[in-house]
Structures are given as C-alpha cells and as structure tokens.
Coordinates of C-alpha atoms in Angstrom, one line a residue:
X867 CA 0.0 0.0 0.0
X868 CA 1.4 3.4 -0.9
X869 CA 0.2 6.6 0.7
X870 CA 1.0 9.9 -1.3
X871 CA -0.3 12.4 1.6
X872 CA -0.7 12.3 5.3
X873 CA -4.2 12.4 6.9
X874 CA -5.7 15.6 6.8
X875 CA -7.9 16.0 10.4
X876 CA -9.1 19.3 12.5
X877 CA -7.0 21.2 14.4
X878 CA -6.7 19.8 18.4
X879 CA -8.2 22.4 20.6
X880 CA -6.0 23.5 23.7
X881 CA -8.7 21.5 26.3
X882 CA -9.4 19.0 24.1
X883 CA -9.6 15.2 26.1
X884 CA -6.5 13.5 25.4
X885 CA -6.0 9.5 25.3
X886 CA -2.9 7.4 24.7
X887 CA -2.9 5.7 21.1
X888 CA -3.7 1.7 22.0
X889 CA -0.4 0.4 19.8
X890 CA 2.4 3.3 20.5
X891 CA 1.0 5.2 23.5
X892 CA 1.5 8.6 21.8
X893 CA -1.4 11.1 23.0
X894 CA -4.3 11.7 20.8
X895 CA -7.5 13.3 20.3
X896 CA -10.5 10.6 21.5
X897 CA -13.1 12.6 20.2
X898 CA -11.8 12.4 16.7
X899 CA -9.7 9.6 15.9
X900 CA -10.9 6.9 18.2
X901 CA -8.4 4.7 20.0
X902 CA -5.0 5.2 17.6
X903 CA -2.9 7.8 16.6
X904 CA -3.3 8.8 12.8
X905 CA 0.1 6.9 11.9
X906 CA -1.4 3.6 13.5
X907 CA -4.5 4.6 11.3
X908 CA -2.5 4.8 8.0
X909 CA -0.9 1.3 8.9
X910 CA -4.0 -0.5 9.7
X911 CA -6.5 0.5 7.2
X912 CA -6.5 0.4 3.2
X913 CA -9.4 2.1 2.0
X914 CA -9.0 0.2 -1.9
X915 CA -9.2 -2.9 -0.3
X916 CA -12.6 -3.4 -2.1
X917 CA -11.0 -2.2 -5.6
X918 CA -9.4 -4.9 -8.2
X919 CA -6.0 -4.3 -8.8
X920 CA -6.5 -6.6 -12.4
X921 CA -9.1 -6.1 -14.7
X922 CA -10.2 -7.1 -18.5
X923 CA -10.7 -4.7 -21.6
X924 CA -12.0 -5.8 -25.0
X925 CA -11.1 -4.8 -28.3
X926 CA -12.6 -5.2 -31.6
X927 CA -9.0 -6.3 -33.6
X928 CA -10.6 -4.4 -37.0
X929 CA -11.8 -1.1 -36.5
X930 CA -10.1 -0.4 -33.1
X931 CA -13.1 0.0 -30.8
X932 CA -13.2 -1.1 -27.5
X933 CA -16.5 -2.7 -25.9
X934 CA -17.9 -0.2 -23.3
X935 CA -20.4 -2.7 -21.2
X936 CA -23.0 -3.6 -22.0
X937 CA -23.3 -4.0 -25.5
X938 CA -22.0 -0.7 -27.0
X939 CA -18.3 -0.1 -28.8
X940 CA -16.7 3.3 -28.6
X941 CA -13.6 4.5 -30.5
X942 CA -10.7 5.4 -27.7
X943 CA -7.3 6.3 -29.2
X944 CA -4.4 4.9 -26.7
X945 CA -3.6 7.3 -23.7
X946 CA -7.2 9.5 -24.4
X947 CA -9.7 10.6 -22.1
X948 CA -11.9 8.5 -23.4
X949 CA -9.7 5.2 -22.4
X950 CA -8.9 6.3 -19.2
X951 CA -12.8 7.2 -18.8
X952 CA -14.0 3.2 -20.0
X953 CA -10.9 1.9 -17.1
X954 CA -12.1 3.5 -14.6
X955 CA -15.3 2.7 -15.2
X956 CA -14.6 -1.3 -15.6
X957 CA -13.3 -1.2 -11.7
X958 CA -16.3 -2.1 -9.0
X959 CA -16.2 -0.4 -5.7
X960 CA -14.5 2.5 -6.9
X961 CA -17.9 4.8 -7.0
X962 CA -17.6 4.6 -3.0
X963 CA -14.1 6.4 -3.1
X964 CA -13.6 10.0 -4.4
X965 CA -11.2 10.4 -7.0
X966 CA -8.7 12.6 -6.9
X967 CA -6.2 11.8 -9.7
X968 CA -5.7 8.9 -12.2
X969 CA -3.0 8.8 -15.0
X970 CA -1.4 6.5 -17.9
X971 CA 1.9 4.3 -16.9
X972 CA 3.8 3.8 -19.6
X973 CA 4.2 0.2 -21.0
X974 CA 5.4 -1.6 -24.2
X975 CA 3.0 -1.0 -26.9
X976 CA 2.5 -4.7 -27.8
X977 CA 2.6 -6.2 -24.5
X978 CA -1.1 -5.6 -24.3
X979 CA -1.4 -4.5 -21.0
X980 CA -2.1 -0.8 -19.7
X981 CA -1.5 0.4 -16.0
X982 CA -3.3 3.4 -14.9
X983 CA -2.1 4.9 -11.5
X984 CA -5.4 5.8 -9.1
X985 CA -5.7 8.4 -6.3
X986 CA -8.3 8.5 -4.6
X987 CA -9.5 9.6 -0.7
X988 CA -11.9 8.1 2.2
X989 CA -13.3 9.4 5.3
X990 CA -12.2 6.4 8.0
X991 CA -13.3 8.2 10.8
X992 CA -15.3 11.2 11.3
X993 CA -13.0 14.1 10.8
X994 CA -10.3 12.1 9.4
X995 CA -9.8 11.6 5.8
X996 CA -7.4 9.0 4.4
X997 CA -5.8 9.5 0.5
X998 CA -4.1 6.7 -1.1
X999 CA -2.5 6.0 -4.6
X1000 CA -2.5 2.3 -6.2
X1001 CA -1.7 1.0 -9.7
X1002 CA -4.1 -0.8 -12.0
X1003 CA -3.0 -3.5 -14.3
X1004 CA -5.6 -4.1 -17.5
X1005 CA -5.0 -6.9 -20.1
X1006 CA -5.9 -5.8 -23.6
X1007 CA -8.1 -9.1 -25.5
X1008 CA -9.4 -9.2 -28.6
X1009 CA -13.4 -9.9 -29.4
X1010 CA -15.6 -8.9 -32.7
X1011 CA -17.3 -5.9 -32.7
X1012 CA -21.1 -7.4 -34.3
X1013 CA -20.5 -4.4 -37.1
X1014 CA -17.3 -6.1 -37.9
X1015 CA -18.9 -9.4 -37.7
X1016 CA -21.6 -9.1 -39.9
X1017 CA -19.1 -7.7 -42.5
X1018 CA -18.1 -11.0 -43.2
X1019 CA -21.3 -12.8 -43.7
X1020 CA -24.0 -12.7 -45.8
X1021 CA -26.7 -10.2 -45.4
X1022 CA -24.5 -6.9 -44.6
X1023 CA -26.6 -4.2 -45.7
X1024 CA -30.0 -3.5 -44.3
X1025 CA -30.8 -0.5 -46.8
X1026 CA -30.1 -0.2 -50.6
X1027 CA -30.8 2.7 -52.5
X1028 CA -30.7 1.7 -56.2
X1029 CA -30.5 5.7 -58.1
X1030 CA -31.3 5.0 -62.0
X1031 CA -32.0 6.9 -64.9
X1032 CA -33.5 5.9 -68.1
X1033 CA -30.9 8.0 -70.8
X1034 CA -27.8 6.6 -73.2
X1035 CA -25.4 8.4 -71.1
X1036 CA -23.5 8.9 -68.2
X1037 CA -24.0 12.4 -67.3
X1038 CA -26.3 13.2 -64.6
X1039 CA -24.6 10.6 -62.3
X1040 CA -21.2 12.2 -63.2
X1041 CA -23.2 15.0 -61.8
X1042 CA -24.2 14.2 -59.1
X1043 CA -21.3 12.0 -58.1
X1044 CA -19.4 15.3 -57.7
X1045 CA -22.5 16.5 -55.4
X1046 CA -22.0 13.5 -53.1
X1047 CA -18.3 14.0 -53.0
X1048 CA -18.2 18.0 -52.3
X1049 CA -21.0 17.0 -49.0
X1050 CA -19.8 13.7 -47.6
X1051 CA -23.1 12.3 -48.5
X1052 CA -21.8 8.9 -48.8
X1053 CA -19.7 8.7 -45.5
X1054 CA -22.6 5.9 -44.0
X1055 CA -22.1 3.9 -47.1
X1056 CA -20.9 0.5 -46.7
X1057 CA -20.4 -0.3 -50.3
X1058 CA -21.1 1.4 -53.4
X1059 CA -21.8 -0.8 -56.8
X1060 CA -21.9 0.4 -60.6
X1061 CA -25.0 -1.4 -62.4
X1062 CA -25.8 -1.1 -66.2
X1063 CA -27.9 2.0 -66.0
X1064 CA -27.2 3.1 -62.4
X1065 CA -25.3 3.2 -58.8
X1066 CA -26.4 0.9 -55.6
X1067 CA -25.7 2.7 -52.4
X1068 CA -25.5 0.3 -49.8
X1069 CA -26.1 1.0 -45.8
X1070 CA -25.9 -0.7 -42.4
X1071 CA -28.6 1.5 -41.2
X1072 CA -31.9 2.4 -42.2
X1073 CA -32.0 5.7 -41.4
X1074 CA -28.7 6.1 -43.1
X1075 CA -30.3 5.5 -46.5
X1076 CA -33.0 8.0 -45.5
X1077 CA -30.5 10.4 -45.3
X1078 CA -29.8 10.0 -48.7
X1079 CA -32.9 10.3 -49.9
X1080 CA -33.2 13.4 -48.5
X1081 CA -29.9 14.8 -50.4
X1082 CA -31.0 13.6 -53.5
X1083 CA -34.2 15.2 -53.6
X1084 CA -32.3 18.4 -52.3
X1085 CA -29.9 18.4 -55.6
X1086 CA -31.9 16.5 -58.5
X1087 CA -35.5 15.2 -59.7
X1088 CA -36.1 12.7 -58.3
X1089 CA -39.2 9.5 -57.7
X1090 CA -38.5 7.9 -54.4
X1091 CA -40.2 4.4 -54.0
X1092 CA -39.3 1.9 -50.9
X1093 CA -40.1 -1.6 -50.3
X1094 CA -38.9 -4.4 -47.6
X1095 CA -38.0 -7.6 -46.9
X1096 CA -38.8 -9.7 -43.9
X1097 CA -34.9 -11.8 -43.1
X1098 CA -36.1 -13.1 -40.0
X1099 CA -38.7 -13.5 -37.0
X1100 CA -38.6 -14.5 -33.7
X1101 CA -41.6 -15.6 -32.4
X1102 CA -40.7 -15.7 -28.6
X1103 CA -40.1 -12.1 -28.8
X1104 CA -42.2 -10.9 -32.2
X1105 CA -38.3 -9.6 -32.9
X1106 CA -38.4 -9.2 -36.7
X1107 CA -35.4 -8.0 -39.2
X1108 CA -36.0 -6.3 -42.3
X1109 CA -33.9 -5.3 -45.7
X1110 CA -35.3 -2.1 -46.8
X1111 CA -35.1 -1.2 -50.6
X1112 CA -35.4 2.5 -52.4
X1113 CA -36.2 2.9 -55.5
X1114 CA -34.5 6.2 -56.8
X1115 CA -35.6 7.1 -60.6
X1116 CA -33.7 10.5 -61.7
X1117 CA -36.1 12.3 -64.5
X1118 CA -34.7 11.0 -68.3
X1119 CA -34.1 14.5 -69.1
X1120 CA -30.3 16.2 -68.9
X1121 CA -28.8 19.0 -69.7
X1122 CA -28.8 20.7 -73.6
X1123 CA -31.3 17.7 -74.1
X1124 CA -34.5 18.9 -76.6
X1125 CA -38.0 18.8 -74.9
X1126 CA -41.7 18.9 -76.1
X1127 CA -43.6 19.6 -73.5
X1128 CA -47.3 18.5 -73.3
X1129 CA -49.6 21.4 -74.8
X1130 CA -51.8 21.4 -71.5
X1131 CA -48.6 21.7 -69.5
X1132 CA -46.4 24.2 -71.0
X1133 CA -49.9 26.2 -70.7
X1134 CA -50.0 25.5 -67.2
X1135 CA -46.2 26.5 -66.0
X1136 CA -46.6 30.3 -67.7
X1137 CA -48.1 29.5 -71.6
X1138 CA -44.3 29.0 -72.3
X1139 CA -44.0 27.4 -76.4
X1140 CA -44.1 23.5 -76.2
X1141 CA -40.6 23.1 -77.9
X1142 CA -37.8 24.1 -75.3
X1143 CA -34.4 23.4 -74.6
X1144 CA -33.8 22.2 -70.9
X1145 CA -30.8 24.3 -69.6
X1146 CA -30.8 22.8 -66.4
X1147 CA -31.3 20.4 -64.1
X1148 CA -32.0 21.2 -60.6
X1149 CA -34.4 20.3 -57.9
X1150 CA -36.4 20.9 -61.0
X1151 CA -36.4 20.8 -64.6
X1152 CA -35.5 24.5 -66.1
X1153 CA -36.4 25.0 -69.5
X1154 CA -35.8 27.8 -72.1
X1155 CA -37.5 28.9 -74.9
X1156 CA -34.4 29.8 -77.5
X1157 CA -37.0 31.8 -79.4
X1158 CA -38.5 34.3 -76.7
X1159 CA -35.6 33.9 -73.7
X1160 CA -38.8 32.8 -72.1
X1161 CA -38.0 30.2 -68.7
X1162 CA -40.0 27.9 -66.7
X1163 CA -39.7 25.4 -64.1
X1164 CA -41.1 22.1 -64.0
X1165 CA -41.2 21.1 -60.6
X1166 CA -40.9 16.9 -59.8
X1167 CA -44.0 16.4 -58.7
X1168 CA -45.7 18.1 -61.7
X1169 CA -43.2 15.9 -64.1
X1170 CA -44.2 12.3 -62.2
X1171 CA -48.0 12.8 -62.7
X1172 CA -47.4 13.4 -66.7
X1173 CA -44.0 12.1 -67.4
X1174 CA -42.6 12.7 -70.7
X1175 CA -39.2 12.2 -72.6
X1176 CA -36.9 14.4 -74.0
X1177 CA -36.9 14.8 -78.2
X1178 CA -33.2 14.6 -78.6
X1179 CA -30.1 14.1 -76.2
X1180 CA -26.7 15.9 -76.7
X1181 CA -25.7 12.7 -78.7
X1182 CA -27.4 13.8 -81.9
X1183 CA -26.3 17.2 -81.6
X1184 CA -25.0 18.7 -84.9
X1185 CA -22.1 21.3 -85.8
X1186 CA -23.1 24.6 -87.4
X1187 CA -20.9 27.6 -88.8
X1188 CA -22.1 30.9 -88.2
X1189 CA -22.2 33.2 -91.5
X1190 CA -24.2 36.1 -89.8
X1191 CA -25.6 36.9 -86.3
X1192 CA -27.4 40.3 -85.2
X1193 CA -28.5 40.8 -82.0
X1194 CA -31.9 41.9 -81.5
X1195 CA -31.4 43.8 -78.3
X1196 CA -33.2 41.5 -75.6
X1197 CA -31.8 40.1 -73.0
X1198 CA -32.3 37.4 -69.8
X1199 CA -29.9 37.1 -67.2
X1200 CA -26.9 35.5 -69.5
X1201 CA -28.7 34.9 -72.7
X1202 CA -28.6 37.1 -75.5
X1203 CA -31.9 37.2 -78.2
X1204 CA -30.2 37.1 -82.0
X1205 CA -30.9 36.2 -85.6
X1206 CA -28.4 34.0 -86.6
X1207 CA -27.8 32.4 -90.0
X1208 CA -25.9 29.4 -90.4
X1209 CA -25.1 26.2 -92.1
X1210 CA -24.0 22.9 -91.3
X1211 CA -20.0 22.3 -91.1
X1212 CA -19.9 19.1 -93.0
X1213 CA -21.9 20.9 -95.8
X1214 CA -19.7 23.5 -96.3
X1215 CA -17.9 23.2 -99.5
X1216 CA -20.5 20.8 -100.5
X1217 CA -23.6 22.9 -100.8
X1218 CA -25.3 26.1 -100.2
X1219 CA -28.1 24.9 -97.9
X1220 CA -28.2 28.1 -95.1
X1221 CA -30.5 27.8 -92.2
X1222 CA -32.0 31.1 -90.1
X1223 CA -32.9 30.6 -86.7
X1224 CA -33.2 32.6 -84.0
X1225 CA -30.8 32.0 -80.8
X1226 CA -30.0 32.9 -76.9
X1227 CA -26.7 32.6 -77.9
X1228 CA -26.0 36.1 -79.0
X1229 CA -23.9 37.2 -76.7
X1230 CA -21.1 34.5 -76.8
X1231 CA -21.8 33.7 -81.0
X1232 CA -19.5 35.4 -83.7
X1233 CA -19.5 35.3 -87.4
X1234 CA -17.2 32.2 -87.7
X1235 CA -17.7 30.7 -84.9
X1236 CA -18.9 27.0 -84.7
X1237 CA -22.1 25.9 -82.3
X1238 CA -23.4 23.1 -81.6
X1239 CA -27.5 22.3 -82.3
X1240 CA -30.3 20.4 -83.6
X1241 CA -31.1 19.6 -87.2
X1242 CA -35.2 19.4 -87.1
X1243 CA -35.5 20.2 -91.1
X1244 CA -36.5 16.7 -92.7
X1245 CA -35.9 15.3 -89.7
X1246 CA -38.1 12.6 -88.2
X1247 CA -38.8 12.4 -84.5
X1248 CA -40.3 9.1 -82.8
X1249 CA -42.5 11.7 -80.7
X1250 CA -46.3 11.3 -80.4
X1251 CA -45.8 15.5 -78.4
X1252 CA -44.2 16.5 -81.8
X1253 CA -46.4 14.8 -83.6
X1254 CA -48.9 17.0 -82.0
X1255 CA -47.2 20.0 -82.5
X1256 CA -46.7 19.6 -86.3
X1257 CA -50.9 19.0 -87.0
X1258 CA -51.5 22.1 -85.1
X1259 CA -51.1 25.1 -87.0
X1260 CA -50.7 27.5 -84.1
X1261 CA -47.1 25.7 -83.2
X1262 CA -45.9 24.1 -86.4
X1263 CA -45.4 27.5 -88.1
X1264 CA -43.4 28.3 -84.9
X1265 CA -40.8 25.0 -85.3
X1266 CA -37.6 26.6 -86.2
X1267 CA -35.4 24.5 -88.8
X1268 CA -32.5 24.2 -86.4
X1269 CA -32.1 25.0 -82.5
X1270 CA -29.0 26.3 -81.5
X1271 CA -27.5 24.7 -78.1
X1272 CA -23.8 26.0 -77.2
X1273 CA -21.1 27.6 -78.5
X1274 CA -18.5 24.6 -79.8
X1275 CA -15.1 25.3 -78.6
X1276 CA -11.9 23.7 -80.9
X1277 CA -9.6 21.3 -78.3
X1278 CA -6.7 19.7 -79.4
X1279 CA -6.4 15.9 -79.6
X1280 CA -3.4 15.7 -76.8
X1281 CA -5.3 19.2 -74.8
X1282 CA -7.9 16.9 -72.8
X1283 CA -4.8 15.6 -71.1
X1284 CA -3.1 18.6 -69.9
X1285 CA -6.2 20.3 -67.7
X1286 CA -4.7 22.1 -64.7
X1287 CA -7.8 20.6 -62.5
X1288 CA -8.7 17.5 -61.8
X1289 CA -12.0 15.8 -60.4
X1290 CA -12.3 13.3 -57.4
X1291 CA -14.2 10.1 -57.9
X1292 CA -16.1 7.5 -55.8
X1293 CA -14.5 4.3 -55.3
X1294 CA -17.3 1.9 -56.5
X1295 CA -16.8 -2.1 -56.7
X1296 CA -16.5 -3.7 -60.1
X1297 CA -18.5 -6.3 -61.6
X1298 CA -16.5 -9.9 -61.5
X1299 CA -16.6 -9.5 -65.6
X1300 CA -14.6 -6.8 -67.3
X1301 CA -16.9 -4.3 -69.1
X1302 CA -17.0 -4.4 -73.3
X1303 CA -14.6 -2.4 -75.3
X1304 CA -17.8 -0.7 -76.4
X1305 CA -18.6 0.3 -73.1
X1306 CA -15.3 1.0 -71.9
X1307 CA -15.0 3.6 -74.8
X1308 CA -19.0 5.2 -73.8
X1309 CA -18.2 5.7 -70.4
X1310 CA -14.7 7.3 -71.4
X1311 CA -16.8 9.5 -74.0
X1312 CA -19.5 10.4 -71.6
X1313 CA -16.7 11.9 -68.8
X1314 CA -14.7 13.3 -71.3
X1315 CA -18.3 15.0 -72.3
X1316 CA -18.7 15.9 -68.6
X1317 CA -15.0 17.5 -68.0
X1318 CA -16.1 19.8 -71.3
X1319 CA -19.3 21.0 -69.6
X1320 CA -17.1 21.7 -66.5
X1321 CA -14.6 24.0 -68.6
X1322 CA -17.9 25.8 -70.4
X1323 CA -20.2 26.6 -67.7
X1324 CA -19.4 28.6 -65.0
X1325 CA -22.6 28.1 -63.5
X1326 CA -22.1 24.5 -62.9
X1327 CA -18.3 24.4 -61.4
X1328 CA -19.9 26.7 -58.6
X1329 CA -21.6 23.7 -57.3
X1330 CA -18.3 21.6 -58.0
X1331 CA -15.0 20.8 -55.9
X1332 CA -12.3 21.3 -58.3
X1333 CA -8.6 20.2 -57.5
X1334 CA -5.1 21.2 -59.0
X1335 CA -3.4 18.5 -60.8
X1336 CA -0.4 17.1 -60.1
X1337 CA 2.4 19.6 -61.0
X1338 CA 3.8 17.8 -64.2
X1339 CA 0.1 18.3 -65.8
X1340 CA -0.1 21.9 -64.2
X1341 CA 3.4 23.2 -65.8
X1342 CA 2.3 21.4 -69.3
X1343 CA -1.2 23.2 -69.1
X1344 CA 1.0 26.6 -67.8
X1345 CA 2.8 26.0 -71.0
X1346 CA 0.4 25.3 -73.0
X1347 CA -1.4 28.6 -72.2
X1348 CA 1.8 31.0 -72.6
X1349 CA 2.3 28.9 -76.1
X1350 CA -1.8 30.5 -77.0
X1351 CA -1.9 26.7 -78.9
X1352 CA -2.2 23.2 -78.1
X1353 CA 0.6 21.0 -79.6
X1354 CA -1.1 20.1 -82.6
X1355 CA -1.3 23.7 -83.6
X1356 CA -5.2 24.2 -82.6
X1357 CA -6.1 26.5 -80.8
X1358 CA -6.8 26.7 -76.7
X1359 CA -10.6 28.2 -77.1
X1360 CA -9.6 29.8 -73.7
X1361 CA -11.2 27.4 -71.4
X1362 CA -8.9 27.1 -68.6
X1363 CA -10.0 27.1 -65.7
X1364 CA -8.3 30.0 -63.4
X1365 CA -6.1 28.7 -60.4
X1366 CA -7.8 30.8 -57.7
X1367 CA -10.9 28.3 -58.3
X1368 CA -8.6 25.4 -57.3
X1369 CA -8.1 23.7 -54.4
X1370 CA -4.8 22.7 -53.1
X1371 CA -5.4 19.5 -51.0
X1372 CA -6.3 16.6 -53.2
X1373 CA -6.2 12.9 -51.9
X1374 CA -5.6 10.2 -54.1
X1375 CA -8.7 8.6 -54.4
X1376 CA -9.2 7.4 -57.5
X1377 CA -8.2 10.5 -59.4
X1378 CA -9.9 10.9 -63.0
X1379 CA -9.8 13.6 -65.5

C-alpha cells in the first residue's frame, strides 16, 4: 500500500480530552480519531481494499473500438480521455471512493497490457480523511465488434438505395457523383456498386439510406419508392429483421437535351412554347424557350404525374458555322436574343443549304464561330408531343429549322490531357466480368463529355470541388497557355480554368480527368 499524503484531520483544541494511542502510546485526540494515533490509522487501514488491482478490456481487432459494457463499442485512441474514462469505469467499488487523480503508466506497446495509477480519498473516521494512490494492471483481448462481424457474412446491408435513370449516357450521375463527394453524402455507405444503367448505395442502417434520400431530392429530380423484406422472426419475442429497398428514378431528361412539353402543360407553367431546350437540371427541370428567352420550371412532382421524354439528347447534336448573327437587343440574365444564319460544317464546301434561326446565344456567338445544335428540317422524330405539335397550326409554323444549343469550342487531340484541375471520384466495386470495349469507350466519352461542360459553364463548377493537378500536368497546361496553342497547332478556345478556383489538398482517391 502506498500513501502519497498524510491524513488531513481538524486542528486539536488547547482542552481538548486527550487519550494514549492503544499500539504506541503517543497522545491523541478521542473525540476524533478513536483509540490510535493517525500513523497507526495509516498502517492499519486500506481504503481500496474493495477495488481490483486486475481487470479485462475488449477490443474489436478491425476497427479499433473497445466494448464499453453492455453491448455498446466506442472509438478510444491509446492514452485518451476517453480510455482512461472506460478503465475506470470497468473497476467495481470504486464509486464509494472520491477520486482525486488517475494517470497512464507507460508500457510496451505490444505487451497488451495498460496500467493506470489511481488516487483517490476516504473518510475512515469522522474528521479524518485518508488519500491513497494504487496501480491498476488491465489486459488488452481481442473480441468482434457485431459491425465487424456481420461484414463477413451474408446479409450486410440492411438498406439499398438503387438511383437510376433511363438516358444513353452517363452524365447526370457524373453530376451528381461530384454533389456527393463535395457534401460527404456517402460517409454511412458500406459499399457502393456500378450497375448497367445506375449506382447501388448500400447502408448498415436504415436511417442512413433516409438520409440520402433526403440529399437527392435536395440536388436532383427525383421519384423515391421503398419496399422491404422480412430476413427473420422470432416468435418468442415478435423480434423481426428487415432489408429495406429505395427505388431512386432520376427524371430522363439532362442537360442541352430537346424537350416537347405536353400542350396542356407548357400552358400550365406560364403558356411557355411546347418546344424548349432544358438548360438545367435542378431540384427541377428549367427550361428555355431559344425563341423568346422565355423560362419555366417544371417542378418533380408536376413531371411524375405526366412524365414525358426528352426529343433529342446531346448525342445527336449537330455542328453549325455561323455566316451572320445580329442581336436583337433582348436580354435574360446570360442569354442574348439574336438572328443567326448558319449552315451545317460538314456541308460547307458541299452545298449552299443556309438555315435562319433565331438563338439565346447572342452574346457569346460570332461570325465564324462554330455551335453546336439540332437539325429538325427533314428530320423525323419518334414523338407522339411532336407529332402534335406539327398537326396544329398555331405551333408548327413556330418550329424553327434548327435549334441552337452552345457555342462549340476547338480542343486539341493531346489538350484533354493537360487540364490544370482534376475531379475526385467515388471508389465503386467492379463487376466480376470486365466491361465491353464498347462500353469501356462510352463511359470514357461520356466523362470526357462531362469535364467539357465543367470548362464551359461557369454556373455548374460553382456547385463543384475542383482540384489542381499534379504539378507535371499543371506546368504542361501553364505551358500550353503562354504557347496560345495546343501541340497540334489548334487553338486553346480559352477554357482554362483559373487557379484561384482550385483547391490545393487533393487525396488520391481514384483520381480521373
């Protein structure tokens, strides 16, 4: 037994009663301390008598968690509060003492064992308080946490959310991959799958997956549907385990993508013309009406109740030439009413077929300038809406022979590699079978057609976390830039991105781009 500090006691009044100690015969105070003197005390009484000096403390040998009785695990880091916190609290009989100090002795890391030193004090007597100090010994086993357990069985998840979307490309989940990166939405995940025409989000939780719900419907379109599955029942204790399912459908309609609305509904959301471009894609659908600069929102809801499909995608989108633009004066926010004429690149040189259309894209368009747009002149559309549009003579007079889209800026062939950003990506599982060339080749096309919008809209790296490359990519692009032209003598389109929008601190995780 080791005593740090002698007893404290109250001061001896000058007629106090005075006795002789029972083992040394020095005088004492009998009202206070009894029969002995308070040395006699400190050799005959040990106040952590009732205290174990060996005790037991579980740890989960995967995710470093220690068991905090009964049933829960808590992460401790070695040394911490919260360690010394779960020893003390694994020692019985120490609630009847009042502690006064407790500390970390020092041991070899991998002996497994962790002393704590204890101080604590007692009353013994009335008036006289006793403090001792005594060492701890815990040994350090290892049990499985039942997180880590079910891991390696069957059955992990208890909530999938499967997010699809019904389109020939890529881009809305390169989208929104970006989202869930920039706001940690998928720190619960447990494992995240690619599928043919969508992502699996798996979780342990069910309230996890919720969660996620909830931040898709804050950043895209989105038709939520859940189901479950009964695993198991116990009928002793009507104790029953479910696998919960959501069904996530984004709305089949993207970015640049063609639309013909419904004649009842484009009356409904402000009398906006049926044939509209969609120029973004929100918690709702925006749409533009190239002719007028006229906007309208089409909120999720609305869409699900008469769901429709969009008349082209950015796939069938067609290069024009500009031979003359005028602007006509009106303008909405960034776009830019003009009368543009123009003709198709791969008919110049050919023929003299011109096209006049009117465009938003008058402030960014010159005379020789190449834009990108769709070809509806003798062209046939598998679209009962169109068909509508084209028997009623109030809106087929209004179908303009082509639709202009975006301004088409040249890259060179080695430029795509020399970007001075670069994008984070999820780290998703594989399928067991490597995917087709074909595919291999779309889903390359489909980012590469991403990274483009990136570098055109401003709008849409707000919402983004870009990152600066790696510093042999970032002096090439530097290079590249003083130089005005890529290597194979085209030129730059003055898309890079400026370096103040960068970030600096970019993990490795999976980088792409």
């Amino acid at each position: 037994m080791e005593v740090d500090a002698p007893l404290s006691f109250a001061p001896v009044p000058k007629n106090a009663a005075t006795i002789l100690c029972a083992d040394c015969g020095a005088p004492v105070d009998g009202t206070i301390s009894g029969a002995f003197c308070y040395d006699c005390i400190k050799l005959k009484t040990d106040v952590t008598q009732n205290v174990p000096r060996e005790a037991i403390l579980l740890m989960c040998r995967d995710c470093d968690r220690w068991l905090s009785p009964p049933t829960s695990w808590v992460v401790a880091p070695p040394e911490s509060r919260e360690l010394l916190a779960l020893c003390l609290k694994k020692l019985r009989g120490l609630n009847k003492l009042r502690i006064i100090d407790a500390s970390f002795i020092w041991t070899e890391p991998h002996s497994r064992r962790i002393k704590v030193k204890i101080t604590v004090q007692s009353e013994v007597s009335e008036g006289t308080i006793m403090q001792q100090s005594f060492e701890v010994e815990y040994t350090q086993n290892y049990q499985q946490c039942p997180d880590c357990a079910k891991s390696y069985t069957h059955n992990t998840w208890r909530a999938c959310v499967q997010v699809r979307q019904k389109v020939p490309h890529k881009r809305t989940f390169l989208y929104l991959e970006q989202l869930i990166l920039k706001h940690g939405a998928h720190k619960d995940t447990i494992n995240i799958k690619e599928v043919h025409d969508g992502i699996d989000f798996f979780f342990a939780q069910r309230n996890h997956a919720q969660a996620f719900n909830d931040f898709l419907k804050a950043v895209v379109p989105v038709n939520i549907k859940d189901s479950q599955e009964l695993i198991s029942h116990d009928i002793h204790t009507s104790t029953k385990n479910y696998k919960f399912s959501y069904s996530a459908e984004i709305v089949p309609i993207c970015k640049d993508d063609l639309v013909v609305l419904p004649v009842p509904l484009a009356k409904k959301i402000g009398n906006i013309s049926p044939l509209t471009l969609c120029t973004r894609i929100g918690t709702s659908i925006q749409l533009l009406d190239p002719s007028t600069l006229q906007t309208a929102d089409v909120d999720t809801k609305i869409y699900w109740r008469s769901p429709f499909r969009p008349l082209a995608d950015v796939q069938e989108l067609t290069e024009f030439i500009v031979l003359d633009i005028e602007p006509l004066g009106k303008q909405a926010g960034r776009h830019f009413l003009a009368e543009a004429t123009i003709a198709r690149a791969s008919d110049m040189g050919v023929n003299d077929t011109t096209y006049y259309c009117r465009t938003h894209l008058g402030g960014v368009l010159h005379v020789g300038d190449s834009a990108m747009g769709y070809l509806l002149s003798n062209t046939n559309f598998n679209s009962d809406l169109f068909d509508v549009l084209e028997q009623n003579n109030k809106y087929a007079s209004k179908i303009p022979d082509v639709i202009l889209v975006k301004k088409f800026y040249t890259r060179g062939k080695k430029n795509k590699n020399k970007r001075n950003w670069r994008l984070k990506r999820m780290g998703q599982e594989q399928s067991e079978m490597l995917p087709r060339k074909q595919d291999q080749d779309r889903m390359e096309k489909d980012f590469e057609m991403f990274l483009q919008d990136v570098e055109e809209d401003q709008e849409l790296r707000q919402g983004l976390a870009l990152y600066k490359a790696q510093q042999e990519a970032a002096k090439e692009a530097e290079a590249m830039d003083t130089d005005g032209e890529t290597e194979d003598g085209e030129e730059d389109g003055g898309l890079a991105i400026p370096m103040e929008q960068l970030l600096d601190d970019f993990e490795d995780m999976n980088m792409e781009g």
